[in-house]
Amino acid sequence: MTTHMIEQAPQATAARKRLALNLPNSTAFIVLLILAILWILPILWGIDTSLKPEAETTTIPASWFPSAFTFLAFERVISNSDLPIWYFNSALTSIVITVATVITSSLAAFAFSHIPFLGRKFLFWLILAGIMVPGAVLIIPLFTLVQSFGMVDTYWGIILPQIASPVSMFIFKQYFDGIPRDFEEAALLDGASRLRIYWQIWMPLARPAISAVAILAFVTSWNNFLWPFIVITGNHMMTIPVGLATIQTSYGLRYAQIMASAILAGLPIIVVFLFFQRQIVQGLAASGLRG
């Protein structure tokens, strides 16, 4: 009996060690699972409501299972609103903002990272200070500026104020700081210009940062409500968030159509995250841990 107990002692100790190592992982998994369920339940309820007949969306007690699922709410939203036009406006402005943000932010980051000039550190921290300024504070001066250039109710009026992004510039700079300077020195010895080094060497190496900045810029511009709402005056120029607000106002208590319009508005963002979530994590991790 004593010999058997001595043989089992190392096994019991190893089992306790494995349990101690797995316990934090199991706890984290359970917590994340609960948070995921809490996050997805409202989405599932919105989808369920959009597929119900309108009369059953206000029944008490509420039920997950209607008498019949129908796409009538989606058909009415598409046929009775300018949703296709709003989709086009959001897609056009978001794509242009994304491309312009990547180019301007990467150029500024390259200059701060690899081109010495007077006052570089002061200017860099001054730009970063813009992160702490709430966007709502800039609404009046931005609108006054846009109005003076005659860009109210135009695509350029929506796009230009959203291009400047201190966060995107910071992500690029952190990534550029982690790239060895040997590449730049070799290119300079071969007679390459700064612009050529930026375009042919730095940008291909910064693909994770490009992916992260592009996706974040696209999602932010697509979801932006306040600035397009201020600068747009005509229904034909509305973006998805602004148009969605008018749908909610005009539909009143037609919850199925409100939910259907919200799902159609958020569908592109869900697709972007499903397909590019790995690039977002890799880009932010790579740029945040370097420098």
PDB file of C-alpha atoms in Angstrom:
ATOM      1  CA  MET A   1       0.000   0.000   0.000  1.00  0.00           C
ATOM      2  CA  THR A   2       2.785   2.418   0.880  1.00  0.00           C
ATOM      3  CA  THR A   3       4.669   1.698  -2.346  1.00  0.00           C
ATOM      4  CA  HIS A   4       1.484   2.214  -4.368  1.00  0.00           C
ATOM      5  CA  MET A   5       0.849   5.569  -2.687  1.00  0.00           C
ATOM      6  CA  ILE A   6       4.431   6.684  -3.333  1.00  0.00           C
ATOM      7  CA  GLU A   7       4.051   5.831  -7.031  1.00  0.00           C
ATOM      8  CA  GLN A   8       0.785   7.780  -7.284  1.00  0.00           C
ATOM      9  CA  ALA A   9       2.168  10.898  -5.556  1.00  0.00           C
ATOM     10  CA  PRO A  10       4.090  12.247  -8.605  1.00  0.00           C
ATOM     11  CA  GLN A  11       1.054  11.619 -10.794  1.00  0.00           C
ATOM     12  CA  ALA A  12      -1.203  13.531  -8.425  1.00  0.00           C
ATOM     13  CA  THR A  13       1.278  16.385  -8.308  1.00  0.00           C
ATOM     14  CA  ALA A  14       1.450  16.534 -12.108  1.00  0.00           C
ATOM     15  CA  ALA A  15      -2.351  16.503 -12.324  1.00  0.00           C
ATOM     16  CA  ARG A  16      -2.581  19.405  -9.871  1.00  0.00           C
ATOM     17  CA  LYS A  17      -0.028  21.357 -11.906  1.00  0.00           C
ATOM     18  CA  ARG A  18      -1.979  20.761 -15.115  1.00  0.00           C
ATOM     19  CA  LEU A  19      -5.167  21.860 -13.373  1.00  0.00           C
ATOM     20  CA  ALA A  20      -3.470  24.994 -12.052  1.00  0.00           C
ATOM     21  CA  LEU A  21      -2.218  25.826 -15.550  1.00  0.00           C
ATOM     22  CA  ASN A  22      -5.542  25.137 -17.261  1.00  0.00           C
ATOM     23  CA  LEU A  23      -7.727  26.923 -14.733  1.00  0.00           C
ATOM     24  CA  PRO A  24      -6.928  30.496 -15.934  1.00  0.00           C
ATOM     25  CA  ASN A  25      -7.480  29.448 -19.551  1.00  0.00           C
ATOM     26  CA  SER A  26     -10.784  27.765 -18.704  1.00  0.00           C
ATOM     27  CA  THR A  27     -11.934  30.782 -16.703  1.00  0.00           C
ATOM     28  CA  ALA A  28     -11.014  33.156 -19.521  1.00  0.00           C
ATOM     29  CA  PHE A  29     -12.843  30.936 -22.027  1.00  0.00           C
ATOM     30  CA  ILE A  30     -16.017  30.896 -19.915  1.00  0.00           C
ATOM     31  CA  VAL A  31     -15.933  34.677 -19.425  1.00  0.00           C
ATOM     32  CA  LEU A  32     -15.382  35.285 -23.156  1.00  0.00           C
ATOM     33  CA  LEU A  33     -18.162  32.833 -24.015  1.00  0.00           C
ATOM     34  CA  ILE A  34     -20.604  34.678 -21.751  1.00  0.00           C
ATOM     35  CA  LEU A  35     -19.592  38.037 -23.243  1.00  0.00           C
ATOM     36  CA  ALA A  36     -19.960  36.636 -26.768  1.00  0.00           C
ATOM     37  CA  ILE A  37     -23.485  35.407 -25.987  1.00  0.00           C
ATOM     38  CA  LEU A  38     -24.429  38.782 -24.489  1.00  0.00           C
ATOM     39  CA  TRP A  39     -23.026  40.506 -27.598  1.00  0.00           C
ATOM     40  CA  ILE A  40     -24.717  38.286 -30.169  1.00  0.00           C
ATOM     41  CA  LEU A  41     -28.172  38.078 -28.555  1.00  0.00           C
ATOM     42  CA  PRO A  42     -29.252  41.616 -29.604  1.00  0.00           C
ATOM     43  CA  ILE A  43     -28.073  40.896 -33.158  1.00  0.00           C
ATOM     44  CA  LEU A  44     -30.059  37.656 -33.292  1.00  0.00           C
ATOM     45  CA  TRP A  45     -33.084  39.458 -31.856  1.00  0.00           C
ATOM     46  CA  GLY A  46     -32.781  42.162 -34.525  1.00  0.00           C
ATOM     47  CA  ILE A  47     -32.621  39.562 -37.300  1.00  0.00           C
ATOM     48  CA  ASP A  48     -35.572  37.720 -35.785  1.00  0.00           C
ATOM     49  CA  THR A  49     -37.614  40.939 -35.546  1.00  0.00           C
ATOM     50  CA  SER A  50     -36.844  41.903 -39.150  1.00  0.00           C
ATOM     51  CA  LEU A  51     -38.181  38.558 -40.366  1.00  0.00           C
ATOM     52  CA  LYS A  52     -41.467  38.807 -38.434  1.00  0.00           C
ATOM     53  CA  PRO A  53     -44.771  40.128 -39.766  1.00  0.00           C
ATOM     54  CA  GLU A  54     -45.141  43.719 -38.603  1.00  0.00           C
ATOM     55  CA  ALA A  55     -48.135  42.933 -36.375  1.00  0.00           C
ATOM     56  CA  GLU A  56     -46.154  40.376 -34.375  1.00  0.00           C
ATOM     57  CA  THR A  57     -43.247  42.684 -33.500  1.00  0.00           C
ATOM     58  CA  THR A  58     -45.220  44.357 -30.676  1.00  0.00           C
ATOM     59  CA  THR A  59     -46.968  41.323 -29.212  1.00  0.00           C
ATOM     60  CA  ILE A  60     -46.671  40.723 -25.456  1.00  0.00           C
ATOM     61  CA  PRO A  61     -45.093  38.495 -24.328  1.00  0.00           C
ATOM     62  CA  ALA A  62     -42.417  38.664 -27.013  1.00  0.00           C
ATOM     63  CA  SER A  63     -41.554  35.468 -28.850  1.00  0.00           C
ATOM     64  CA  TRP A  64     -38.573  34.294 -30.865  1.00  0.00           C
ATOM     65  CA  PHE A  65     -40.779  32.251 -33.186  1.00  0.00           C
ATOM     66  CA  PRO A  66     -43.410  34.079 -35.258  1.00  0.00           C
ATOM     67  CA  SER A  67     -46.272  32.450 -37.073  1.00  0.00           C
ATOM     68  CA  ALA A  68     -44.250  32.720 -40.297  1.00  0.00           C
ATOM     69  CA  PHE A  69     -40.922  34.223 -41.305  1.00  0.00           C
ATOM     70  CA  THR A  70     -41.138  36.807 -44.079  1.00  0.00           C
ATOM     71  CA  PHE A  71     -38.802  39.130 -46.006  1.00  0.00           C
ATOM     72  CA  LEU A  72     -41.550  41.717 -46.495  1.00  0.00           C
ATOM     73  CA  ALA A  73     -39.802  44.253 -44.244  1.00  0.00           C
ATOM     74  CA  PHE A  74     -36.642  44.078 -46.376  1.00  0.00           C
ATOM     75  CA  GLU A  75     -38.659  44.446 -49.585  1.00  0.00           C
ATOM     76  CA  ARG A  76     -40.463  47.530 -48.267  1.00  0.00           C
ATOM     77  CA  VAL A  77     -37.251  49.149 -46.998  1.00  0.00           C
ATOM     78  CA  ILE A  78     -35.542  48.719 -50.371  1.00  0.00           C
ATOM     79  CA  SER A  79     -38.550  49.802 -52.455  1.00  0.00           C
ATOM     80  CA  ASN A  80     -39.793  52.698 -50.287  1.00  0.00           C
ATOM     81  CA  SER A  81     -36.470  54.388 -49.512  1.00  0.00           C
ATOM     82  CA  ASP A  82     -33.316  55.592 -51.234  1.00  0.00           C
ATOM     83  CA  LEU A  83     -31.255  52.826 -49.631  1.00  0.00           C
ATOM     84  CA  PRO A  84     -29.363  51.931 -52.857  1.00  0.00           C
ATOM     85  CA  ILE A  85     -28.315  55.584 -53.262  1.00  0.00           C
ATOM     86  CA  TRP A  86     -27.252  55.759 -49.605  1.00  0.00           C
ATOM     87  CA  TYR A  87     -25.256  52.572 -50.076  1.00  0.00           C
ATOM     88  CA  PHE A  88     -23.480  54.093 -53.064  1.00  0.00           C
ATOM     89  CA  ASN A  89     -22.725  57.320 -51.190  1.00  0.00           C
ATOM     90  CA  SER A  90     -21.366  55.453 -48.166  1.00  0.00           C
ATOM     91  CA  ALA A  91     -19.290  53.102 -50.319  1.00  0.00           C
ATOM     92  CA  LEU A  92     -17.828  55.914 -52.424  1.00  0.00           C
ATOM     93  CA  THR A  93     -16.956  58.211 -49.528  1.00  0.00           C
ATOM     94  CA  SER A  94     -15.644  55.369 -47.322  1.00  0.00           C
ATOM     95  CA  ILE A  95     -13.384  53.965 -50.052  1.00  0.00           C
ATOM     96  CA  VAL A  96     -11.943  57.389 -50.931  1.00  0.00           C
ATOM     97  CA  ILE A  97     -11.442  58.233 -47.241  1.00  0.00           C
ATOM     98  CA  THR A  98      -9.723  54.892 -46.652  1.00  0.00           C
ATOM     99  CA  VAL A  99      -7.301  55.251 -49.567  1.00  0.00           C
ATOM    100  CA  ALA A 100      -6.525  58.895 -48.739  1.00  0.00           C
ATOM    101  CA  THR A 101      -6.038  58.109 -45.039  1.00  0.00           C
ATOM    102  CA  VAL A 102      -3.574  55.308 -45.799  1.00  0.00           C
ATOM    103  CA  ILE A 103      -1.549  57.507 -48.181  1.00  0.00           C
ATOM    104  CA  THR A 104      -1.451  60.678 -46.069  1.00  0.00           C
ATOM    105  CA  SER A 105      -0.893  58.883 -42.763  1.00  0.00           C
ATOM    106  CA  SER A 106       1.894  56.679 -44.135  1.00  0.00           C
ATOM    107  CA  LEU A 107       3.633  59.638 -45.793  1.00  0.00           C
ATOM    108  CA  ALA A 108       3.525  61.639 -42.557  1.00  0.00           C
ATOM    109  CA  ALA A 109       4.704  58.636 -40.546  1.00  0.00           C
ATOM    110  CA  PHE A 110       7.589  58.014 -42.948  1.00  0.00           C
ATOM    111  CA  ALA A 111       8.689  61.637 -42.602  1.00  0.00           C
ATOM    112  CA  PHE A 112       8.529  61.525 -38.798  1.00  0.00           C
ATOM    113  CA  SER A 113      10.294  58.178 -38.676  1.00  0.00           C
ATOM    114  CA  HIS A 114      13.113  58.561 -41.217  1.00  0.00           C
ATOM    115  CA  ILE A 115      13.505  62.188 -42.324  1.00  0.00           C
ATOM    116  CA  PRO A 116      15.251  64.493 -39.817  1.00  0.00           C
ATOM    117  CA  PHE A 117      13.942  68.057 -39.762  1.00  0.00           C
ATOM    118  CA  LEU A 118      13.721  70.904 -37.276  1.00  0.00           C
ATOM    119  CA  GLY A 119      10.952  70.528 -34.705  1.00  0.00           C
ATOM    120  CA  ARG A 120      10.137  66.940 -35.677  1.00  0.00           C
ATOM    121  CA  LYS A 121       9.442  65.687 -32.144  1.00  0.00           C
ATOM    122  CA  PHE A 122       7.414  68.752 -31.182  1.00  0.00           C
ATOM    123  CA  LEU A 123       5.268  68.505 -34.311  1.00  0.00           C
ATOM    124  CA  PHE A 124       4.791  64.769 -33.817  1.00  0.00           C
ATOM    125  CA  TRP A 125       3.506  65.177 -30.273  1.00  0.00           C
ATOM    126  CA  LEU A 126       1.374  68.128 -31.366  1.00  0.00           C
ATOM    127  CA  ILE A 127      -0.353  65.906 -33.932  1.00  0.00           C
ATOM    128  CA  LEU A 128      -0.823  63.147 -31.373  1.00  0.00           C
ATOM    129  CA  ALA A 129      -2.454  65.691 -29.074  1.00  0.00           C
ATOM    130  CA  GLY A 130      -5.254  65.802 -31.645  1.00  0.00           C
ATOM    131  CA  ILE A 131      -6.341  62.389 -30.397  1.00  0.00           C
ATOM    132  CA  MET A 132      -7.434  63.995 -27.132  1.00  0.00           C
ATOM    133  CA  VAL A 133      -9.606  66.616 -28.860  1.00  0.00           C
ATOM    134  CA  PRO A 134     -13.256  65.450 -29.149  1.00  0.00           C
ATOM    135  CA  GLY A 135     -14.505  65.477 -32.707  1.00  0.00           C
ATOM    136  CA  ALA A 136     -17.653  67.385 -31.740  1.00  0.00           C
ATOM    137  CA  VAL A 137     -15.524  70.383 -30.726  1.00  0.00           C
ATOM    138  CA  LEU A 138     -14.305  70.768 -34.320  1.00  0.00           C
ATOM    139  CA  ILE A 139     -17.748  70.595 -35.950  1.00  0.00           C
ATOM    140  CA  ILE A 140     -18.385  74.361 -36.119  1.00  0.00           C
ATOM    141  CA  PRO A 141     -14.944  75.431 -37.436  1.00  0.00           C
ATOM    142  CA  LEU A 142     -14.921  72.523 -39.908  1.00  0.00           C
ATOM    143  CA  PHE A 143     -18.380  73.397 -41.192  1.00  0.00           C
ATOM    144  CA  THR A 144     -17.404  77.057 -41.532  1.00  0.00           C
ATOM    145  CA  LEU A 145     -14.315  76.059 -43.509  1.00  0.00           C
ATOM    146  CA  VAL A 146     -16.218  73.649 -45.744  1.00  0.00           C
ATOM    147  CA  GLN A 147     -18.930  76.235 -46.340  1.00  0.00           C
ATOM    148  CA  SER A 148     -16.369  78.875 -47.310  1.00  0.00           C
ATOM    149  CA  PHE A 149     -15.062  76.528 -50.014  1.00  0.00           C
ATOM    150  CA  GLY A 150     -18.581  75.807 -51.274  1.00  0.00           C
ATOM    151  CA  MET A 151     -18.397  72.108 -50.455  1.00  0.00           C
ATOM    152  CA  VAL A 152     -21.572  71.774 -48.373  1.00  0.00           C
ATOM    153  CA  ASP A 153     -23.754  68.919 -49.631  1.00  0.00           C
ATOM    154  CA  THR A 154     -20.927  67.511 -51.776  1.00  0.00           C
ATOM    155  CA  TYR A 155     -18.802  64.373 -51.645  1.00  0.00           C
ATOM    156  CA  TRP A 156     -15.669  66.425 -50.978  1.00  0.00           C
ATOM    157  CA  GLY A 157     -17.383  68.073 -48.029  1.00  0.00           C
ATOM    158  CA  ILE A 158     -17.955  64.629 -46.517  1.00  0.00           C
ATOM    159  CA  ILE A 159     -14.538  63.212 -47.407  1.00  0.00           C
ATOM    160  CA  LEU A 160     -11.870  65.842 -46.755  1.00  0.00           C
ATOM    161  CA  PRO A 161     -12.460  66.495 -43.013  1.00  0.00           C
ATOM    162  CA  GLN A 162     -12.310  62.746 -42.320  1.00  0.00           C
ATOM    163  CA  ILE A 163      -8.926  62.089 -43.961  1.00  0.00           C
ATOM    164  CA  ALA A 164      -6.685  63.480 -41.212  1.00  0.00           C
ATOM    165  CA  SER A 165      -6.135  60.699 -38.675  1.00  0.00           C
ATOM    166  CA  PRO A 166      -3.520  61.040 -35.898  1.00  0.00           C
ATOM    167  CA  VAL A 167      -4.198  57.460 -34.793  1.00  0.00           C
ATOM    168  CA  SER A 168      -3.441  56.078 -38.259  1.00  0.00           C
ATOM    169  CA  MET A 169      -0.264  58.119 -38.470  1.00  0.00           C
ATOM    170  CA  PHE A 170       0.836  56.808 -35.076  1.00  0.00           C
ATOM    171  CA  ILE A 171       0.224  53.191 -36.135  1.00  0.00           C
ATOM    172  CA  PHE A 172       2.326  53.655 -39.270  1.00  0.00           C
ATOM    173  CA  LYS A 173       5.125  55.418 -37.397  1.00  0.00           C
ATOM    174  CA  GLN A 174       5.363  52.679 -34.802  1.00  0.00           C
ATOM    175  CA  TYR A 175       5.630  50.121 -37.569  1.00  0.00           C
ATOM    176  CA  PHE A 176       8.171  52.128 -39.598  1.00  0.00           C
ATOM    177  CA  ASP A 177      10.331  52.596 -36.488  1.00  0.00           C
ATOM    178  CA  GLY A 178      10.658  48.826 -36.251  1.00  0.00           C
ATOM    179  CA  ILE A 179      11.968  48.365 -39.807  1.00  0.00           C
ATOM    180  CA  PRO A 180      15.805  48.119 -39.928  1.00  0.00           C
ATOM    181  CA  ARG A 181      17.463  51.204 -41.389  1.00  0.00           C
ATOM    182  CA  ASP A 182      19.837  49.021 -43.413  1.00  0.00           C
ATOM    183  CA  PHE A 183      17.242  48.864 -46.194  1.00  0.00           C
ATOM    184  CA  GLU A 184      17.056  52.651 -46.387  1.00  0.00           C
ATOM    185  CA  GLU A 185      20.816  53.113 -46.315  1.00  0.00           C
ATOM    186  CA  ALA A 186      21.340  50.559 -49.084  1.00  0.00           C
ATOM    187  CA  ALA A 187      18.673  52.217 -51.229  1.00  0.00           C
ATOM    188  CA  LEU A 188      20.186  55.676 -50.679  1.00  0.00           C
ATOM    189  CA  LEU A 189      23.586  54.365 -51.744  1.00  0.00           C
ATOM    190  CA  ASP A 190      21.980  53.042 -54.930  1.00  0.00           C
ATOM    191  CA  GLY A 191      20.647  56.526 -55.669  1.00  0.00           C
ATOM    192  CA  ALA A 192      17.005  55.962 -54.739  1.00  0.00           C
ATOM    193  CA  SER A 193      14.974  58.998 -53.693  1.00  0.00           C
ATOM    194  CA  ARG A 194      13.063  59.235 -50.425  1.00  0.00           C
ATOM    195  CA  LEU A 195       9.764  58.899 -52.254  1.00  0.00           C
ATOM    196  CA  ARG A 196      10.943  55.775 -54.067  1.00  0.00           C
ATOM    197  CA  ILE A 197      12.160  54.250 -50.787  1.00  0.00           C
ATOM    198  CA  TYR A 198       8.783  54.962 -49.225  1.00  0.00           C
ATOM    199  CA  TRP A 199       6.783  53.493 -52.104  1.00  0.00           C
ATOM    200  CA  GLN A 200       8.897  50.495 -53.148  1.00  0.00           C
ATOM    201  CA  ILE A 201      10.439  49.408 -49.820  1.00  0.00           C
ATOM    202  CA  TRP A 202       8.564  50.739 -46.804  1.00  0.00           C
ATOM    203  CA  MET A 203       4.982  50.284 -48.013  1.00  0.00           C
ATOM    204  CA  PRO A 204       5.393  46.631 -49.106  1.00  0.00           C
ATOM    205  CA  LEU A 205       6.985  45.879 -45.716  1.00  0.00           C
ATOM    206  CA  ALA A 206       4.144  47.629 -43.890  1.00  0.00           C
ATOM    207  CA  ARG A 207       1.284  45.517 -45.229  1.00  0.00           C
ATOM    208  CA  PRO A 208      -0.002  44.557 -41.750  1.00  0.00           C
ATOM    209  CA  ALA A 209      -0.158  48.221 -40.741  1.00  0.00           C
ATOM    210  CA  ILE A 210      -1.812  49.117 -44.056  1.00  0.00           C
ATOM    211  CA  SER A 211      -4.475  46.470 -43.483  1.00  0.00           C
ATOM    212  CA  ALA A 212      -5.186  47.640 -39.946  1.00  0.00           C
ATOM    213  CA  VAL A 213      -5.376  51.327 -40.864  1.00  0.00           C
ATOM    214  CA  ALA A 214      -7.468  50.684 -43.982  1.00  0.00           C
ATOM    215  CA  ILE A 215     -10.028  48.549 -42.188  1.00  0.00           C
ATOM    216  CA  LEU A 216     -10.313  50.904 -39.224  1.00  0.00           C
ATOM    217  CA  ALA A 217     -10.648  53.920 -41.531  1.00  0.00           C
ATOM    218  CA  PHE A 218     -13.324  52.191 -43.613  1.00  0.00           C
ATOM    219  CA  VAL A 219     -15.355  51.119 -40.589  1.00  0.00           C
ATOM    220  CA  THR A 220     -15.075  54.539 -38.941  1.00  0.00           C
ATOM    221  CA  SER A 221     -16.110  56.447 -42.068  1.00  0.00           C
ATOM    222  CA  TRP A 222     -18.944  54.031 -42.852  1.00  0.00           C
ATOM    223  CA  ASN A 223     -20.391  54.402 -39.334  1.00  0.00           C
ATOM    224  CA  ASN A 224     -19.828  58.158 -39.054  1.00  0.00           C
ATOM    225  CA  PHE A 225     -23.135  59.888 -38.468  1.00  0.00           C
ATOM    226  CA  LEU A 226     -22.449  63.314 -36.975  1.00  0.00           C
ATOM    227  CA  TRP A 227     -20.317  64.937 -39.678  1.00  0.00           C
ATOM    228  CA  PRO A 228     -22.347  63.725 -42.723  1.00  0.00           C
ATOM    229  CA  PHE A 229     -25.516  64.742 -40.892  1.00  0.00           C
ATOM    230  CA  ILE A 230     -24.137  68.272 -40.445  1.00  0.00           C
ATOM    231  CA  VAL A 231     -22.707  68.778 -43.939  1.00  0.00           C
ATOM    232  CA  ILE A 232     -25.475  67.069 -45.951  1.00  0.00           C
ATOM    233  CA  THR A 233     -28.678  68.927 -46.790  1.00  0.00           C
ATOM    234  CA  GLY A 234     -30.198  66.841 -49.586  1.00  0.00           C
ATOM    235  CA  ASN A 235     -31.666  63.357 -49.479  1.00  0.00           C
ATOM    236  CA  HIS A 236     -29.664  62.306 -52.552  1.00  0.00           C
ATOM    237  CA  MET A 237     -26.348  62.830 -50.706  1.00  0.00           C
ATOM    238  CA  MET A 238     -27.206  60.968 -47.517  1.00  0.00           C
ATOM    239  CA  THR A 239     -24.986  58.165 -46.290  1.00  0.00           C
ATOM    240  CA  ILE A 240     -26.255  55.007 -44.617  1.00  0.00           C
ATOM    241  CA  PRO A 241     -26.212  56.275 -40.980  1.00  0.00           C
ATOM    242  CA  VAL A 242     -27.965  59.534 -41.885  1.00  0.00           C
ATOM    243  CA  GLY A 243     -30.497  57.813 -44.110  1.00  0.00           C
ATOM    244  CA  LEU A 244     -31.137  55.205 -41.435  1.00  0.00           C
ATOM    245  CA  ALA A 245     -32.069  57.956 -38.990  1.00  0.00           C
ATOM    246  CA  THR A 246     -34.667  59.295 -41.427  1.00  0.00           C
ATOM    247  CA  ILE A 247     -36.075  55.801 -41.908  1.00  0.00           C
ATOM    248  CA  GLN A 248     -36.460  55.362 -38.166  1.00  0.00           C
ATOM    249  CA  THR A 249     -38.214  58.716 -37.925  1.00  0.00           C
ATOM    250  CA  SER A 250     -40.610  58.095 -40.797  1.00  0.00           C
ATOM    251  CA  TYR A 251     -41.435  54.486 -39.954  1.00  0.00           C
ATOM    252  CA  GLY A 252     -42.618  55.220 -36.433  1.00  0.00           C
ATOM    253  CA  LEU A 253     -43.422  51.928 -34.693  1.00  0.00           C
ATOM    254  CA  ARG A 254     -42.794  49.662 -37.675  1.00  0.00           C
ATOM    255  CA  TYR A 255     -40.061  47.753 -35.882  1.00  0.00           C
ATOM    256  CA  ALA A 256     -39.601  45.071 -38.539  1.00  0.00           C
ATOM    257  CA  GLN A 257     -38.654  47.671 -41.160  1.00  0.00           C
ATOM    258  CA  ILE A 258     -36.421  49.540 -38.707  1.00  0.00           C
ATOM    259  CA  MET A 259     -34.557  46.335 -37.882  1.00  0.00           C
ATOM    260  CA  ALA A 260     -34.343  45.365 -41.549  1.00  0.00           C
ATOM    261  CA  SER A 261     -32.800  48.722 -42.452  1.00  0.00           C
ATOM    262  CA  ALA A 262     -30.329  48.461 -39.548  1.00  0.00           C
ATOM    263  CA  ILE A 263     -29.239  44.977 -40.655  1.00  0.00           C
ATOM    264  CA  LEU A 264     -28.769  46.109 -44.264  1.00  0.00           C
ATOM    265  CA  ALA A 265     -26.739  49.088 -43.046  1.00  0.00           C
ATOM    266  CA  GLY A 266     -24.450  47.011 -40.842  1.00  0.00           C
ATOM    267  CA  LEU A 267     -23.987  44.099 -43.244  1.00  0.00           C
ATOM    268  CA  PRO A 268     -20.851  45.468 -45.003  1.00  0.00           C
ATOM    269  CA  ILE A 269     -19.133  46.100 -41.656  1.00  0.00           C
ATOM    270  CA  ILE A 270     -19.866  42.565 -40.487  1.00  0.00           C
ATOM    271  CA  VAL A 271     -18.449  41.178 -43.732  1.00  0.00           C
ATOM    272  CA  VAL A 272     -15.300  43.305 -43.377  1.00  0.00           C
ATOM    273  CA  PHE A 273     -14.673  42.072 -39.847  1.00  0.00           C
ATOM    274  CA  LEU A 274     -15.364  38.435 -40.712  1.00  0.00           C
ATOM    275  CA  PHE A 275     -12.899  38.426 -43.593  1.00  0.00           C
ATOM    276  CA  PHE A 276     -10.212  40.764 -42.240  1.00  0.00           C
ATOM    277  CA  GLN A 277     -10.234  40.354 -38.451  1.00  0.00           C
ATOM    278  CA  ARG A 278      -6.866  38.567 -38.541  1.00  0.00           C
ATOM    279  CA  GLN A 279      -5.281  41.444 -40.469  1.00  0.00           C
ATOM    280  CA  ILE A 280      -6.665  43.938 -37.945  1.00  0.00           C
ATOM    281  CA  VAL A 281      -5.178  42.063 -34.991  1.00  0.00           C
ATOM    282  CA  GLN A 282      -1.842  41.437 -36.703  1.00  0.00           C
ATOM    283  CA  GLY A 283      -1.492  45.042 -37.851  1.00  0.00           C
ATOM    284  CA  LEU A 284      -2.313  46.564 -34.475  1.00  0.00           C
ATOM    285  CA  ALA A 285      -0.140  44.068 -32.614  1.00  0.00           C
ATOM    286  CA  ALA A 286       2.833  44.590 -34.908  1.00  0.00           C
ATOM    287  CA  SER A 287       2.614  48.371 -34.829  1.00  0.00           C
ATOM    288  CA  GLY A 288       1.834  48.604 -31.123  1.00  0.00           C
ATOM    289  CA  LEU A 289       4.660  46.399 -29.889  1.00  0.00           C
ATOM    290  CA  ARG A 290       7.447  47.999 -31.895  1.00  0.00           C
ATOM    291  CA  GLY A 291       9.320  51.234 -31.517  1.00  0.00           C
TER     292      GLY A 291
END
